[in-house]
Amino acid sequence: MSENREQPKRHGRTVGKLLAVAFGMFAFGFALVPLYQVICEVTGLNGFVSNRIVNEPMPEVDKSRTVTVEFLANVGGGANWEFRPTVRTMEVHPGEIYTTSYYARNPAGDAAAAQASYSVAPGNAARYFGKPDCFCFTRQEFDAGEGRDMPVTFFVSPNLPANVNRVTLAYTFHELAN
Amino acid sequence: MTAATHDEHHAGPPSSFLDRWLFTTNHKDIGTLYLLFALLMFFVGGAMAMVIRAELFQPGMQLVDPYFFNQMTTMHALVMIFGAVMPAFVGLANWMIPIQIGAPDMALPRMNNWSFWILPFAFAIMLATFLMPGGALAGGWTMYPPLMLQHGMAFPFAIFAIHLLGISSIMGAINVVATILNMRAPGMTLMKMPLFVWTWLITAYLIIAVMPVLAGAITMLLTDQYFGTSFFSAAGGGDPVMYQHIFWFFGHPEVYIMILPAFGIVSAIIPTFARKPLFGYSSMVYAVASIAFLSFIVWAHHMFTVGMPLAGELFFMYATMLIAVPTGVKVFNWIATMWRGAMTFETPMLFAIGFVILFTIGGLSGIMLAIAPADYQYHDTYFVVAHFHYVLVTGAVFSLFAAAYYWLPKWTGHMYDERLGKWHFWLSVITVNVLFFPQHFLGLAGMPRRIPDYAVQFTEFNMISSIGGFAFGLSQLIFVWVVIKCIRGGEKATDQVWEGARGLEWTLSSPPPYHSFTTPPKIESSAGLEGSPR
């Protein structure tokens, strides 16, 4: 019968361990969030642009190669904003810095703020796409009915994989609350 | 055998109905409650499926509006997964694990009561969302944002209900692990446990590992909606695709939570009716363990089309196909068990053989879906619907019927009506194929899932499928009839019930005493516990 008296203790230990696993896995679910960001940044998966390349020394301009850069614009969350690239495509030489712009207009009768999120396709090109300066880095304030051009400076690294000759930069413009 | 002895002062169930069922801590009573609840939910979810098939009988909009149709598909899945299949397996675990390992009860009887009684409340909340403004969840059971965040009041209520269901199944799983690890009869080593116990041990670990991840994912949805976080909102720097990764990190092991206990059931039934020991017992255990491990590293095959890099697609494709190896081992072993056996075909055996054949069809269409380049064509079509209904209906649900017929005489002390059981099997096995097989063709031809209307060229196969659906639904009423009849009376069952049955549960009387194995039984020989004779 001594075994019977020890049973509750053993159950307690087992339950304790299993509960720890359960709570640990709950935390792990949340840990997946930063993990996901890090993996995307390191690998450039999912078109996530780390922009780390901006701080690296720039190799020489490769005049012999031409890459087509396409610009896309979307408006997020069913908002009514006018948002478009001023040019649809550009032919660029890897290593050279270019500037283009996007136009946005606030259709509402009130002042509003918005910010753009971005992604680069194909995913394996994202690492080689640098943006030294971009309107997407900051919150953009608009007066009622105001429209303006917003600049983006970019370059494509000469290390871009040879099989990529077309890169798409996509922005989604999100209206920010208050 | 003195296993049936029990304390004189503690002989039977409490006499009052409330004390017996509401406050019960007896594993057999709780198992019964789970099983009856699951049966009820099977018909609730089944009624929703009937609405879906009725609407899809013809192209065009007939019976329900599209938004209600979407509520039906979403709630059908949630009810069947969390209300029918999972509680049914937990019910079987409660009933069978203690009497298969020679334990007097589950390790934590009070928690056991609690984990059952959470369920009716959780489902009351979940089903009450139908009455709320905006209706029930309609964005698919996978609850992808941002669509999920556009529901009305149903959203927070359903999430709360799913949290409760998660808590309930985690408690149930902890109970199972504690029972199996700490309460086996002396001499019952791990490698002598019946396979049903083994598969449940591994399933319980899966539940403990992944239900909290689901809880985390839906908590993030909740805070995104109400507390200004932006885990999945692109506007705030989040990423909706990340939800899919977290969800399927839960979702794929969840698939195995719903099938591993089925493997255990079939591994108990086939040796009994083939009158041969299970072929390759230890390879069965290792196969289940490797399937469980692999289930953690294949989740992204549910989302090949989100725009993954090639390396990712290749990894998830090959890892997924790898699962076919241990699964193939299991199917091989079941067939090898039947090989040259003295087989008889009572209803449990029929359902078990139906399981082996039809589950294998579902497994093979799974391999087709695992091929990443082909998946671009199949993704979100009826081919996927056909695939997972083959593994869940003819897989999990058939195994549950097999288990019910196999153990009903043990539970009630009466033989069920064999003639009705055979009717139930043959009607089910024919109609379920009429129901789901044409859906393969529909999917390959491009019919998308979760759509209330379709192009006219899909009409014939949809009509056939709907007719099969109605017939399958009606056939299940036979099962209810059989169960009621068997509880009320019938030919007296012997202790062993089946000529070829081996294992501790068959040493008890039928029905077993309210408290069994208060003194641990002796485990005599090494063989004989995995349902193998002589």
GROMACS .gro file of N, CA, C and O in nm, chain A residues 81-158:
model
  312
   81TRP      N    1  -0.779   5.604  -5.076
   81TRP     CA    2  -0.668   5.689  -5.118
   81TRP      C    3  -0.635   5.669  -5.265
   81TRP      O    4  -0.650   5.561  -5.320
   82GLU      N    5  -0.584   5.778  -5.323
   82GLU     CA    6  -0.525   5.769  -5.456
   82GLU      C    7  -0.378   5.739  -5.432
   82GLU      O    8  -0.313   5.809  -5.355
   83PHE      N    9  -0.324   5.639  -5.497
   83PHE     CA   10  -0.185   5.601  -5.471
   83PHE      C   11  -0.131   5.532  -5.594
   83PHE      O   12  -0.188   5.430  -5.637
   84ARG      N   13  -0.025   5.588  -5.656
   84ARG     CA   14   0.028   5.525  -5.777
   84ARG      C   15   0.174   5.564  -5.796
   84ARG      O   16   0.219   5.670  -5.748
   85PRO      N   17   0.251   5.482  -5.866
   85PRO     CA   18   0.389   5.520  -5.898
   85PRO      C   19   0.388   5.624  -6.011
   85PRO      O   20   0.300   5.620  -6.097
   86THR      N   21   0.484   5.714  -6.010
   86THR     CA   22   0.488   5.813  -6.118
   86THR      C   23   0.541   5.751  -6.247
   86THR      O   24   0.506   5.794  -6.355
   87VAL      N   25   0.631   5.652  -6.234
   87VAL     CA   26   0.665   5.572  -6.353
   87VAL      C   27   0.639   5.425  -6.320
   87VAL      O   28   0.655   5.384  -6.206
   88ARG      N   29   0.601   5.348  -6.422
   88ARG     CA   30   0.565   5.208  -6.397
   88ARG      C   31   0.690   5.119  -6.394
   88ARG      O   32   0.696   5.024  -6.316
   89THR      N   33   0.783   5.145  -6.485
   89THR     CA   34   0.904   5.062  -6.487
   89THR      C   35   1.026   5.149  -6.513
   89THR      O   36   1.015   5.259  -6.568
   90MET      N   37   1.142   5.099  -6.472
   90MET     CA   38   1.269   5.166  -6.500
   90MET      C   39   1.370   5.060  -6.540
   90MET      O   40   1.369   4.949  -6.487
   91GLU      N   41   1.457   5.096  -6.636
   91GLU     CA   42   1.569   5.008  -6.670
   91GLU      C   43   1.689   5.059  -6.591
   91GLU      O   44   1.727   5.175  -6.605
   92VAL      N   45   1.750   4.975  -6.508
   92VAL     CA   46   1.858   5.023  -6.422
   92VAL      C   47   1.983   4.937  -6.438
   92VAL      O   48   1.975   4.820  -6.475
   93HIS      N   49   2.099   5.000  -6.410
   93HIS     CA   50   2.224   4.925  -6.405
   93HIS      C   51   2.252   4.892  -6.260
   93HIS      O   52   2.244   4.979  -6.173
   94PRO      N   53   2.286   4.767  -6.231
   94PRO     CA   54   2.317   4.732  -6.092
   94PRO      C   55   2.432   4.817  -6.037
   94PRO      O   56   2.530   4.841  -6.108
   95GLY      N   57   2.415   4.863  -5.916
   95GLY     CA   58   2.519   4.942  -5.851
   95GLY      C   59   2.495   5.091  -5.860
   95GLY      O   60   2.552   5.169  -5.785
   96GLU      N   61   2.409   5.136  -5.952
   96GLU     CA   62   2.385   5.278  -5.965
   96GLU      C   63   2.262   5.317  -5.882
   96GLU      O   64   2.168   5.240  -5.871
   97ILE      N   65   2.266   5.438  -5.825
   97ILE     CA   66   2.156   5.481  -5.739
   97ILE      C   67   2.056   5.564  -5.820
   97ILE      O   68   2.095   5.652  -5.896
   98TYR      N   69   1.929   5.533  -5.806
   98TYR     CA   70   1.822   5.600  -5.881
   98TYR      C   71   1.721   5.658  -5.785
   98TYR      O   72   1.710   5.615  -5.671
   99THR      N   73   1.647   5.754  -5.834
   99THR     CA   74   1.537   5.808  -5.754
   99THR      C   75   1.411   5.810  -5.840
   99THR      O   76   1.416   5.847  -5.957
  100THR      N   77   1.303   5.767  -5.780
  100THR     CA   78   1.174   5.781  -5.847
  100THR      C   79   1.074   5.826  -5.741
  100THR      O   80   1.114   5.857  -5.629
  101SER      N   81   0.947   5.833  -5.775
  101SER     CA   82   0.853   5.878  -5.673
  101SER      C   83   0.717   5.812  -5.692
  101SER      O   84   0.686   5.758  -5.797
  102TYR      N   85   0.640   5.817  -5.585
  102TYR     CA   86   0.501   5.771  -5.585
  102TYR      C   87   0.413   5.892  -5.556
  102TYR      O   88   0.453   5.983  -5.482
  103TYR      N   89   0.295   5.892  -5.612
  103TYR     CA   90   0.201   6.000  -5.586
  103TYR      C   91   0.089   5.948  -5.496
  103TYR      O   92   0.036   5.837  -5.518
  104ALA      N   93   0.056   6.025  -5.393
  104ALA     CA   94  -0.057   5.987  -5.308
  104ALA      C   95  -0.144   6.108  -5.282
  104ALA      O   96  -0.094   6.222  -5.276
  105ARG      N   97  -0.273   6.086  -5.272
  105ARG     CA   98  -0.364   6.196  -5.240
  105ARG      C   99  -0.468   6.149  -5.139
  105ARG      O  100  -0.523   6.038  -5.150
  106ASN      N  101  -0.489   6.234  -5.040
  106ASN     CA  102  -0.587   6.205  -4.936
  106ASN      C  103  -0.723   6.253  -4.983
  106ASN      O  104  -0.743   6.373  -4.999
  107PRO      N  105  -0.817   6.164  -5.008
  107PRO     CA  106  -0.944   6.204  -5.067
  107PRO      C  107  -1.040   6.263  -4.964
  107PRO      O  108  -1.139   6.326  -4.999
  108ALA      N  109  -1.011   6.244  -4.836
  108ALA     CA  110  -1.109   6.278  -4.733
  108ALA      C  111  -1.109   6.427  -4.703
  108ALA      O  112  -1.017   6.500  -4.739
  109GLY      N  113  -1.211   6.471  -4.635
  109GLY     CA  114  -1.222   6.610  -4.596
  109GLY      C  115  -1.145   6.642  -4.469
  109GLY      O  116  -1.150   6.754  -4.420
  110ASP      N  117  -1.077   6.545  -4.413
  110ASP     CA  118  -1.000   6.567  -4.291
  110ASP      C  119  -0.854   6.536  -4.316
  110ASP      O  120  -0.822   6.459  -4.406
  111ALA      N  121  -0.770   6.594  -4.233
  111ALA     CA  122  -0.629   6.557  -4.241
  111ALA      C  123  -0.615   6.411  -4.201
  111ALA      O  124  -0.691   6.361  -4.120
  112ALA      N  125  -0.518   6.344  -4.261
  112ALA     CA  126  -0.501   6.202  -4.229
  112ALA      C  127  -0.354   6.166  -4.246
  112ALA      O  128  -0.278   6.239  -4.309
  113ALA      N  129  -0.317   6.052  -4.185
  113ALA     CA  130  -0.179   6.005  -4.198
  113ALA      C  131  -0.182   5.864  -4.254
  113ALA      O  132  -0.279   5.791  -4.235
  114ALA      N  133  -0.074   5.831  -4.323
  114ALA     CA  134  -0.068   5.697  -4.381
  114ALA      C  135   0.077   5.654  -4.385
  114ALA      O  136   0.169   5.737  -4.374
  115GLN      N  137   0.096   5.525  -4.396
  115GLN     CA  138   0.231   5.474  -4.411
  115GLN      C  139   0.229   5.357  -4.507
  115GLN      O  140   0.132   5.282  -4.513
  116ALA      N  141   0.339   5.344  -4.581
  116ALA     CA  142   0.345   5.237  -4.680
  116ALA      C  143   0.425   5.121  -4.626
  116ALA      O  144   0.527   5.139  -4.559
  117SER      N  145   0.380   4.999  -4.653
  117SER     CA  146   0.462   4.881  -4.630
  117SER      C  147   0.508   4.834  -4.766
  117SER      O  148   0.448   4.868  -4.868
  118TYR      N  149   0.617   4.757  -4.769
  118TYR     CA  150   0.676   4.728  -4.898
  118TYR      C  151   0.716   4.582  -4.905
  118TYR      O  152   0.735   4.516  -4.804
  119SER      N  153   0.729   4.535  -5.027
  119SER     CA  154   0.784   4.403  -5.045
  119SER      C  155   0.846   4.395  -5.183
  119SER      O  156   0.810   4.470  -5.274
  120VAL      N  157   0.943   4.305  -5.197
  120VAL     CA  158   1.015   4.290  -5.322
  120VAL      C  159   0.994   4.148  -5.373
  120VAL      O  160   1.000   4.053  -5.296
  121ALA      N  161   0.967   4.136  -5.501
  121ALA     CA  162   0.955   4.004  -5.561
  121ALA      C  163   1.052   3.997  -5.680
  121ALA      O  164   1.076   4.099  -5.744
  122PRO      N  165   1.109   3.886  -5.714
  122PRO     CA  166   1.102   3.759  -5.643
  122PRO      C  167   1.175   3.763  -5.510
  122PRO      O  168   1.263   3.848  -5.489
  123GLY      N  169   1.139   3.671  -5.421
  123GLY     CA  170   1.194   3.672  -5.286
  123GLY      C  171   1.345   3.669  -5.282
  123GLY      O  172   1.406   3.737  -5.199
  124ASN      N  173   1.406   3.595  -5.374
  124ASN     CA  174   1.553   3.585  -5.365
  124ASN      C  175   1.623   3.710  -5.415
  124ASN      O  176   1.744   3.722  -5.407
  125ALA      N  177   1.546   3.809  -5.468
  125ALA     CA  178   1.606   3.936  -5.507
  125ALA      C  179   1.601   4.037  -5.394
  125ALA      O  180   1.671   4.138  -5.396
  126ALA      N  181   1.519   4.008  -5.292
  126ALA     CA  182   1.493   4.109  -5.189
  126ALA      C  183   1.621   4.153  -5.118
  126ALA      O  184   1.638   4.270  -5.086
  127ARG      N  185   1.710   4.058  -5.097
  127ARG     CA  186   1.835   4.089  -5.028
  127ARG      C  187   1.923   4.187  -5.106
  127ARG      O  188   2.009   4.251  -5.050
  128TYR      N  189   1.904   4.191  -5.237
  128TYR     CA  190   1.993   4.270  -5.323
  128TYR      C  191   1.929   4.400  -5.367
  128TYR      O  192   1.974   4.465  -5.458
  129PHE      N  193   1.821   4.434  -5.300
  129PHE     CA  194   1.750   4.557  -5.335
  129PHE      C  195   1.765   4.653  -5.218
  129PHE      O  196   1.719   4.627  -5.108
  130GLY      N  197   1.834   4.766  -5.241
  130GLY     CA  198   1.859   4.860  -5.132
  130GLY      C  199   1.780   4.989  -5.149
  130GLY      O  200   1.757   5.034  -5.261
  131LYS      N  201   1.737   5.044  -5.036
  131LYS     CA  202   1.667   5.171  -5.041
  131LYS      C  203   1.731   5.267  -4.941
  131LYS      O  204   1.696   5.267  -4.823
  132PRO      N  205   1.831   5.347  -4.984
  132PRO     CA  206   1.893   5.440  -4.889
  132PRO      C  207   1.791   5.537  -4.829
  132PRO      O  208   1.802   5.576  -4.715
  133ASP      N  209   1.692   5.575  -4.908
  133ASP     CA  210   1.590   5.665  -4.852
  133ASP      C  211   1.456   5.631  -4.915
  133ASP      O  212   1.449   5.595  -5.032
  134CYS      N  213   1.352   5.640  -4.833
  134CYS     CA  214   1.221   5.599  -4.884
  134CYS      C  215   1.112   5.667  -4.805
  134CYS      O  216   1.123   5.682  -4.683
  135PHE      N  217   1.007   5.708  -4.874
  135PHE     CA  218   0.892   5.767  -4.804
  135PHE      C  219   0.826   5.668  -4.711
  135PHE      O  220   0.753   5.705  -4.619
  136CYS      N  221   0.856   5.539  -4.735
  136CYS     CA  222   0.792   5.437  -4.653
  136CYS      C  223   0.853   5.428  -4.514
  136CYS      O  224   0.798   5.361  -4.427
  137PHE      N  225   0.970   5.493  -4.495
  137PHE     CA  226   1.033   5.484  -4.363
  137PHE      C  227   0.959   5.566  -4.259
  137PHE      O  228   0.976   5.545  -4.140
  138THR      N  229   0.885   5.664  -4.305
  138THR     CA  230   0.821   5.753  -4.208
  138THR      C  231   0.671   5.760  -4.234
  138THR      O  232   0.622   5.727  -4.341
  139ARG      N  233   0.604   5.810  -4.135
  139ARG     CA  234   0.461   5.836  -4.142
  139ARG      C  235   0.440   5.957  -4.232
  139ARG      O  236   0.511   6.057  -4.220
  140GLN      N  237   0.345   5.950  -4.322
  140GLN     CA  238   0.320   6.061  -4.415
  140GLN      C  239   0.191   6.131  -4.374
  140GLN      O  240   0.085   6.070  -4.369
  141GLU      N  241   0.205   6.262  -4.343
  141GLU     CA  242   0.087   6.339  -4.302
  141GLU      C  243   0.028   6.411  -4.423
  141GLU      O  244   0.103   6.467  -4.504
  142PHE      N  245  -0.100   6.410  -4.436
  142PHE     CA  246  -0.167   6.478  -4.547
  142PHE      C  247  -0.277   6.568  -4.492
  142PHE      O  248  -0.352   6.526  -4.404
  143ASP      N  249  -0.287   6.692  -4.548
  143ASP     CA  250  -0.403   6.776  -4.517
  143ASP      C  251  -0.523   6.722  -4.595
  143ASP      O  252  -0.508   6.637  -4.681
  144ALA      N  253  -0.638   6.777  -4.562
  144ALA     CA  254  -0.759   6.734  -4.634
  144ALA      C  255  -0.741   6.757  -4.783
  144ALA      O  256  -0.703   6.867  -4.826
  145GLY      N  257  -0.760   6.656  -4.862
  145GLY     CA  258  -0.755   6.669  -5.006
  145GLY      C  259  -0.616   6.690  -5.063
  145GLY      O  260  -0.600   6.706  -5.184
  146GLU      N  261  -0.514   6.688  -4.979
  146GLU     CA  262  -0.378   6.713  -5.028
  146GLU      C  263  -0.326   6.593  -5.108
  146GLU      O  264  -0.348   6.479  -5.072
  147GLY      N  265  -0.254   6.624  -5.218
  147GLY     CA  266  -0.186   6.517  -5.292
  147GLY      C  267  -0.043   6.561  -5.318
  147GLY      O  268  -0.015   6.680  -5.336
  148ARG      N  269   0.052   6.466  -5.314
  148ARG     CA  270   0.191   6.503  -5.343
  148ARG      C  271   0.272   6.383  -5.387
  148ARG      O  272   0.232   6.267  -5.366
  149ASP      N  273   0.387   6.414  -5.449
  149ASP     CA  274   0.481   6.310  -5.487
  149ASP      C  275   0.573   6.281  -5.368
  149ASP      O  276   0.615   6.373  -5.298
  150MET      N  277   0.607   6.154  -5.351
  150MET     CA  278   0.694   6.115  -5.240
  150MET      C  279   0.811   6.037  -5.299
  150MET      O  280   0.788   5.937  -5.370
  151PRO      N  281   0.935   6.076  -5.271
  151PRO     CA  282   1.048   6.014  -5.339
  151PRO      C  283   1.094   5.883  -5.274
  151PRO      O  284   1.077   5.863  -5.154
  152VAL      N  285   1.151   5.797  -5.356
  152VAL     CA  286   1.221   5.680  -5.305
  152VAL      C  287   1.352   5.667  -5.382
  152VAL      O  288   1.355   5.681  -5.504
  153THR      N  289   1.460   5.647  -5.305
  153THR     CA  290   1.592   5.629  -5.365
  153THR      C  291   1.627   5.482  -5.353
  153THR      O  292   1.609   5.424  -5.246
  154PHE      N  293   1.674   5.423  -5.462
  154PHE     CA  294   1.700   5.279  -5.454
  154PHE      C  295   1.816   5.241  -5.545
  154PHE      O  296   1.857   5.317  -5.633
  155PHE      N  297   1.867   5.122  -5.521
  155PHE     CA  298   1.963   5.065  -5.614
  155PHE      C  299   1.950   4.913  -5.610
  155PHE      O  300   1.895   4.857  -5.515
  156VAL      N  301   2.000   4.851  -5.714
  156VAL     CA  302   2.004   4.705  -5.718
  156VAL      C  303   2.149   4.665  -5.709
  156VAL      O  304   2.234   4.720  -5.781
  157SER      N  305   2.181   4.573  -5.619
  157SER     CA  306   2.321   4.535  -5.602
  157SER      C  307   2.370   4.454  -5.723
  157SER      O  308   2.295   4.374  -5.778
  158PRO      N  309   2.496   4.474  -5.763
  158PRO     CA  310   2.552   4.394  -5.873
  158PRO      C  311   2.557   4.244  -5.837
  158PRO      O  312   2.574   4.161  -5.925
   0.00000   0.00000   0.00000
